[in-house]
XYZ file of C-alpha atoms in Angstrom:
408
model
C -37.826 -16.007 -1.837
C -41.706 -16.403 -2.023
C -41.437 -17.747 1.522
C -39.562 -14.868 2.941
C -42.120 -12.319 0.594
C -45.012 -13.974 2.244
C -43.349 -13.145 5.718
C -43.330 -10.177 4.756
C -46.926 -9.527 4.427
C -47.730 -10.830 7.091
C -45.280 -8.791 9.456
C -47.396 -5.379 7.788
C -50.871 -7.370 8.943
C -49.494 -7.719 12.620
C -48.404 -4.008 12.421
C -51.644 -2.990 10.660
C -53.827 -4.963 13.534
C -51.749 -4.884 16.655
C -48.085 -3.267 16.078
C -46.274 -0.036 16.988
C -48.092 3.209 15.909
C -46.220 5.591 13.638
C -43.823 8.220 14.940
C -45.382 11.411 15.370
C -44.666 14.072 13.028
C -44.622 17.916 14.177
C -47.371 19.739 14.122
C -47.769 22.375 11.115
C -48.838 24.973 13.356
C -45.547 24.857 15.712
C -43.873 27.041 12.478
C -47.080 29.531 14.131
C -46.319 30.044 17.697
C -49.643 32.332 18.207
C -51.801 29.951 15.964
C -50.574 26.839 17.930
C -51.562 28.798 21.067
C -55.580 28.577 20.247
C -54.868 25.576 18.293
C -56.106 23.465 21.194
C -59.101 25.429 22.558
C -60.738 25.619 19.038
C -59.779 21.860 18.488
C -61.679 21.017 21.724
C -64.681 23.273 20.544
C -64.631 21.427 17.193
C -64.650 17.809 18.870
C -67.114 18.928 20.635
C -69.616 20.257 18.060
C -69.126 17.038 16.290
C -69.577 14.745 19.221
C -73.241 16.879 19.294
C -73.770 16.462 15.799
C -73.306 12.771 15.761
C -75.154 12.438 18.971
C -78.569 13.834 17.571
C -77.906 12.229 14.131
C -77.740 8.741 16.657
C -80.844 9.703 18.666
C -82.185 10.114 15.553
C -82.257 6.663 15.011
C -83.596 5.659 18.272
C -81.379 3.480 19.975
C -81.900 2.460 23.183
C -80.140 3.878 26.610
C -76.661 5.183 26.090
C -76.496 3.604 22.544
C -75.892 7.163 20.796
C -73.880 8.537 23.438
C -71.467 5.411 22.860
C -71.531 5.549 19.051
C -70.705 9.708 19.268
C -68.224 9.065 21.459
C -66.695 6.421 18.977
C -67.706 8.848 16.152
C -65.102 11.253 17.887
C -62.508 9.182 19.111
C -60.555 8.843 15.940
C -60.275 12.375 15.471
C -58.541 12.970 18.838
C -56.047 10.878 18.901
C -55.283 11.048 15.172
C -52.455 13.693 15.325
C -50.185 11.615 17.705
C -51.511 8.057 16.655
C -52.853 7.596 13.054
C -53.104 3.806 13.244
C -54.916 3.722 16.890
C -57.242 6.206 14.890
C -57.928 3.626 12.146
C -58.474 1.481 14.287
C -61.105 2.850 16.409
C -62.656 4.146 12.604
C -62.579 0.365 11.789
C -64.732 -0.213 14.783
C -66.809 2.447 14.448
C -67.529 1.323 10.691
C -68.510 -1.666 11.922
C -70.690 -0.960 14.878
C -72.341 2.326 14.321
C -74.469 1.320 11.687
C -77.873 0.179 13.785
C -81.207 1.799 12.215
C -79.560 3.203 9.568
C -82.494 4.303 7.091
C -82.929 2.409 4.401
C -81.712 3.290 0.762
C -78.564 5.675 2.081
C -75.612 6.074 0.240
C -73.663 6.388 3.907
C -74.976 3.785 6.669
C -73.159 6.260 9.240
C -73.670 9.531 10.807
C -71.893 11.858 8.402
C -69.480 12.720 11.220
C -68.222 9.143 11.252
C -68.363 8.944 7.202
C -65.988 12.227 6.897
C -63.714 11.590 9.616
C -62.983 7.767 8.227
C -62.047 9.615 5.148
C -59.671 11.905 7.244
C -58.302 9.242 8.965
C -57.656 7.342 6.003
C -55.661 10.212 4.507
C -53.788 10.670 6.880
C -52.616 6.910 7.531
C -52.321 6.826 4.073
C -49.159 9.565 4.203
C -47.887 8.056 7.016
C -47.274 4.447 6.537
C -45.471 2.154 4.124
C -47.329 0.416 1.531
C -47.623 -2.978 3.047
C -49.445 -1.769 5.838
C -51.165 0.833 3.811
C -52.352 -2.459 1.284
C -53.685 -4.419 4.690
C -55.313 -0.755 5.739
C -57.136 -0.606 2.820
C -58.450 -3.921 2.723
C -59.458 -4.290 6.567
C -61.469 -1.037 5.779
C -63.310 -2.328 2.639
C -64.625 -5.480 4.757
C -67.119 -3.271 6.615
C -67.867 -1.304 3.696
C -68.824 -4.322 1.543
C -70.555 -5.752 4.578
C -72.421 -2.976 5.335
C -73.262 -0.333 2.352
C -76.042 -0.866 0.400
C -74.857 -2.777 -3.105
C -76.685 0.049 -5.132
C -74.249 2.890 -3.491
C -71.234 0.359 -3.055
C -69.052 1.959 -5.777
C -69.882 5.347 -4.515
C -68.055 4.716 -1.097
C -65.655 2.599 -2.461
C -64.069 4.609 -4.973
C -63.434 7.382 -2.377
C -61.257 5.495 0.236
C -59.220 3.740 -2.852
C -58.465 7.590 -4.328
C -57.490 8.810 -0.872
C -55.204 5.717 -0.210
C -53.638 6.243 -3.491
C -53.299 9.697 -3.182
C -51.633 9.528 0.558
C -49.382 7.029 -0.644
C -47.795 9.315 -3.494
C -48.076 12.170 -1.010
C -46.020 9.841 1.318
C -43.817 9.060 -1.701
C -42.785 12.565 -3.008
C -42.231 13.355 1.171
C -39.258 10.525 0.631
C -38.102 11.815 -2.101
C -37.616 15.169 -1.013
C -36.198 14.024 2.029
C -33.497 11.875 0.447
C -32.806 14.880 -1.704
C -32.111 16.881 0.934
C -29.870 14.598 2.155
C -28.281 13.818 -1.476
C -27.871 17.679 -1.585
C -26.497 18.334 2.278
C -23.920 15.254 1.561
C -22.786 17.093 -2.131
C -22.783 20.095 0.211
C -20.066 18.279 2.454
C -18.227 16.720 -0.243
C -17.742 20.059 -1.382
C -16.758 21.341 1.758
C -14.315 18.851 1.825
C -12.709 19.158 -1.451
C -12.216 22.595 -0.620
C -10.243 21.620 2.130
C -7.891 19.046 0.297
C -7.377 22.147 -2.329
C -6.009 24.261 0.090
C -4.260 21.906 1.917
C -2.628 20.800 -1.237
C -1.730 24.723 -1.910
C 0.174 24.231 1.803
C 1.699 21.968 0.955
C 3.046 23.474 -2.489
C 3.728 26.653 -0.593
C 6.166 24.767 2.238
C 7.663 22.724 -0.284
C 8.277 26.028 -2.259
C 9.750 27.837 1.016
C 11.012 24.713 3.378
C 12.627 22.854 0.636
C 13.987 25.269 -0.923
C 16.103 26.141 2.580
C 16.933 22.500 3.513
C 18.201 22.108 0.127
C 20.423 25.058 0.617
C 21.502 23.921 4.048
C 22.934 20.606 2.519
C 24.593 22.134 -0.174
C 26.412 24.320 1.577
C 27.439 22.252 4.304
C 29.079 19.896 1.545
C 31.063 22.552 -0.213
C 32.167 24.289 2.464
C 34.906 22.219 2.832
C 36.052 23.262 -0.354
C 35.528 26.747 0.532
C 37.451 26.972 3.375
C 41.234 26.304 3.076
C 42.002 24.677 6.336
C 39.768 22.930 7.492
C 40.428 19.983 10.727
C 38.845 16.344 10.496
C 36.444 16.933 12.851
C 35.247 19.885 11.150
C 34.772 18.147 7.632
C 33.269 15.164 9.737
C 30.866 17.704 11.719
C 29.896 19.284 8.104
C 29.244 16.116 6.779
C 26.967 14.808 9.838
C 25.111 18.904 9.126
C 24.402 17.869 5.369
C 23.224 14.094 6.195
C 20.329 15.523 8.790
C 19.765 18.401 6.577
C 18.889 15.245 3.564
C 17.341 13.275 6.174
C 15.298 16.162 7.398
C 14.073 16.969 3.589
C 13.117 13.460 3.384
C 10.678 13.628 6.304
C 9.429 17.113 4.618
C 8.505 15.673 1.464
C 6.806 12.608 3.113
C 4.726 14.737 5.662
C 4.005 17.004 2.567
C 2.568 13.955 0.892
C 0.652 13.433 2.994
C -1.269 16.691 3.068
C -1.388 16.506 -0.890
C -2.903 13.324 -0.704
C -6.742 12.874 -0.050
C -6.045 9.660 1.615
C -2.900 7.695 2.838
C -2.617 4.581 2.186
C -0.657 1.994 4.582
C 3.127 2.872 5.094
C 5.020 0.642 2.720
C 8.363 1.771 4.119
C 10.312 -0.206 6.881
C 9.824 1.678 10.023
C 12.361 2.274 12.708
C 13.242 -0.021 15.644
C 15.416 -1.577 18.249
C 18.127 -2.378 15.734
C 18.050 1.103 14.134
C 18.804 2.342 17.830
C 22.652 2.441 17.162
C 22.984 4.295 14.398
C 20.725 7.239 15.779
C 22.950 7.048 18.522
C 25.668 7.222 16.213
C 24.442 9.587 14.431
C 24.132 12.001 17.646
C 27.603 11.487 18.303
C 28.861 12.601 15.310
C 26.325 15.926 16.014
C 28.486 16.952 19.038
C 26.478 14.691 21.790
C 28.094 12.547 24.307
C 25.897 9.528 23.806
C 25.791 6.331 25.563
C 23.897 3.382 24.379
C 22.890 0.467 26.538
C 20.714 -1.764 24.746
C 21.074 -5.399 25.107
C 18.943 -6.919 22.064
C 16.161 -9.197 23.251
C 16.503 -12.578 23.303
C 12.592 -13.250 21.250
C 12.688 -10.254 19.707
C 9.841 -7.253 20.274
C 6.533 -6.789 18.464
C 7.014 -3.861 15.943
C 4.712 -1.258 17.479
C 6.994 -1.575 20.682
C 10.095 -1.197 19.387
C 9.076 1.620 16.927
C 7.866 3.476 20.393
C 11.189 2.810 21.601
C 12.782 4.426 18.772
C 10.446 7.790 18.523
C 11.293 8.178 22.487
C 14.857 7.937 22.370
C 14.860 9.907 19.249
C 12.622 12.976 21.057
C 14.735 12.317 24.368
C 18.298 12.606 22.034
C 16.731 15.671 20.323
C 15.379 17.371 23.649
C 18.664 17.081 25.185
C 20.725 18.482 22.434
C 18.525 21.045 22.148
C 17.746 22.327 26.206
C 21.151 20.960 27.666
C 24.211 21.840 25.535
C 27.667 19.993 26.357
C 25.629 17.517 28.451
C 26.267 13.586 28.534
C 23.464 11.201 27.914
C 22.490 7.847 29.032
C 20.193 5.943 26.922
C 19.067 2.875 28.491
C 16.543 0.304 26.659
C 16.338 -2.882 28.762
C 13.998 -5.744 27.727
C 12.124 -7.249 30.588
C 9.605 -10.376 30.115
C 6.499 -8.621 29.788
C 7.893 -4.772 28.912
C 10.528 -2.993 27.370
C 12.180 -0.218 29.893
C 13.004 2.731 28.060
C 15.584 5.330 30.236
C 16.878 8.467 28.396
C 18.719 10.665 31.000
C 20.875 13.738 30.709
C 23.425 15.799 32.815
C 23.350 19.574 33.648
C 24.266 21.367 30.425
C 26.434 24.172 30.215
C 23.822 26.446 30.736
C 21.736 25.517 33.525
C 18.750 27.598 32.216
C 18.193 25.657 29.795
C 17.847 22.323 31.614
C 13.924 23.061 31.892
C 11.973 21.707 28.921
C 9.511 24.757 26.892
C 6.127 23.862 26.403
C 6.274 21.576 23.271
C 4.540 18.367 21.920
C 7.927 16.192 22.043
C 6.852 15.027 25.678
C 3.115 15.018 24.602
C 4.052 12.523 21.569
C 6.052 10.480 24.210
C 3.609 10.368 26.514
C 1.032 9.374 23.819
C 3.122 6.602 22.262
C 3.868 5.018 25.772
C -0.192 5.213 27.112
C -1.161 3.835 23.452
C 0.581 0.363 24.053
C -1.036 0.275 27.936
C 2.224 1.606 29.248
C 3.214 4.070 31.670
C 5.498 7.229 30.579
C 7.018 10.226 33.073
C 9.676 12.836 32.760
C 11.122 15.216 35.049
C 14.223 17.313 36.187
C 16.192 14.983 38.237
C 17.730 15.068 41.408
C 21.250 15.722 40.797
C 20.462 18.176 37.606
C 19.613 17.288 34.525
C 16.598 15.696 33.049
C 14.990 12.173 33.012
C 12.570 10.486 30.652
C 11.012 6.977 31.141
C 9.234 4.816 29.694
C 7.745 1.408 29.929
C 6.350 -0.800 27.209
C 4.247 -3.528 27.667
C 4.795 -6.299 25.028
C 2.999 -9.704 24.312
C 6.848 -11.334 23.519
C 5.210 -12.470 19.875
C 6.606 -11.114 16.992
C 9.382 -8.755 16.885
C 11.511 -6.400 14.668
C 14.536 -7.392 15.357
């Protein structure tokens, strides 16, 4: 732990020294188009009146040559490339601090032009709200090593005391900027969660309003296809038999209303805990088609390992959208279903005859060959359907399947 804290610290010196500068931050003048405009012709003029008033406050002192124009350049420096790079700015105030400090007269509170003196301060603020405290500790302390160095003992506290305030102060300025920000985004992700309540409350009212209105019909359906029987006072086998089949799907059909209204009542649905469909469930659909008025034929040989369960449960959803396509666009026609294992895929054929009405061969833009299609291409299979050529309609499939595993 101590180890890993030390690290720490010194990961913020290499970023202090040598690391990454800060992100830049946008301008406060960009919320002022027209202000920005002259922002940068007035801040030239500015640099520039400084870079004079450091210069003759460095002449001042007499250096020799190009001494003062060096120091007013360094004087400056900072302050231009402060707004896009705090931490190159420190750095070059560092510098300054501990260069520009030649013939200084004796006795002053501030060994440095006052351009240099008030634009360290600047920089410091700003570094100080821009910067985590690690580096802002190792900012604070590289600064104070010129200061101690260089101002006179008898005005030491008086420079001191300054830089610590502003440090302190930036970093609580930095502080309350986090906190606001991660209120904002406390308050936009409330703002959501709200949002999204409001959407499970009206799905859940629906779903209340279909059960109400669906259920209510389905319910209806299946009771009267059981007592009409009873109603009626002849009534032949394979009518009774056809009512019963009409009452069974109208059950089975409520079942798959209340589950899919479940589901938009609940905020979240869990795994399905309910066997699903496969290969061996293939013969009783069939069976149950049959007993609907469809001339079904089944040929399915079961495979010899067995199929993973996504596979065969794509198998099943096919056939079942094929069987239910064809009753429904091809009355009175026969149908072929056709599942044949292979070693790597499972073929699935579902092909129909001309129906009484040839009309109604052509499938209506739905999402029963969509949801085929999807099923098929979600394994890495291939899917197509089309009229074909001697009338009717054709729907295959092909599953590709690993061979571990199976459903039976």
């Amino acid at each position: 732990m101590e180890r890993a804290r030390v690290g720490s610290w010194w990961e913020a010196l290499r970023r202090a020294v040598a690391g990454p500068d800060v992100a830049p931050v946008r301008p406060p003048l960009d919320r002022w188009p027209r202000l920005a405009a002259y922002a940068g012709p007035v801040g030239l003029l500015a640099v520039v009146g400084l870079f004079a008033v450091a210069l003759a406050t460095e002449t001042g002192r007499h250096l020799p040559g190009v001494v003062p124009f060096l120091f007013a350049g360094l004087t400056v420096a900072p302050l231009l490339v402060l707004p896009r790079r705090p931490l190159l700015a420190w750095r070059l105030t560092v510098l300054g601090l501990a260069t520009c400090t030649f013939n200084a007269p004796a006795g002053a509170a501030w060994p440095w032009n006052p351009v240099l003196a008030l634009g360290s301060l600047l920089v410091l603020a700003v570094v100080a709200t821009r910067v985590d405290r690690p580096v802002l500790v190792w900012v604070g302390l590289l600064t104070m090593v010129p200061v101690v160095a260089l101002v006179d003992p008898d005005h030491r506290i008086d420079v001191v005391v300054p830089v610590l305030m502003l440090l302190v102060l930036g970093d609580l300025v930095r502080g309350n900027r986090l906190s606001r920000r991660a209120l904002a985004a406390q308050t936009a992700l409330s703002e959501r969660e709200r949002e999204r309540r409001a959407v499970l409350e009206e799905r859940t009212r629906i779903a209340r309003e279909l059960h109400d209105v669906v259920a209510h019909h389905m319910s209806m359906i299946a009771v009267q296809a059981e007592t009409a029987p009873y109603r009626v006072t002849e009534v032949a086998d394979g009518a009774r038999a056809e009512f019963a089949a009409i009452a069974g799907s109208a059950r089975a059909a409520l079942t798959d209303m209340r589950r899919l209204l479940g589901v938009l009542r609940s905020e979240s649905t869990g795994p399905e805990t309910a066997p699903q469909p496969g290969l061996a469930d293939l013969p009783a659909m069939v069976d149950a088609a049959r007993r609907a008025g469809l001339a079904v034929t089944l040929d399915a040989p079961a495979p010899a390992g067995g199929t993973p369960a996504p596979v065969g449960l794509a198998a099943y959803r096919i056939v079942q959208e094929g069987l239910a396509n064809a009753a429904r666009h091809a009355a009175g026609a026969a149908v072929r279903v056709s599942v044949r294992p292979g070693p790597h895929a499972l073929a699935v054929r579902v092909e129909n005859t001309a129906g009484d009405d040839p009309s109604t061969v052509e499938r209506c833009a739905g999402h029963g060959l969509t949801g085929m299609r999807e099923r098929a291409l979600a394994l890495g299979g291939t899917f197509a359907a089309g009229p074909a050529d001697g009338g009717g309609y054709v729907v295959d499939a092909l599953l590709p399947y690993d061979g571990e595993g199976g459903d039976g």
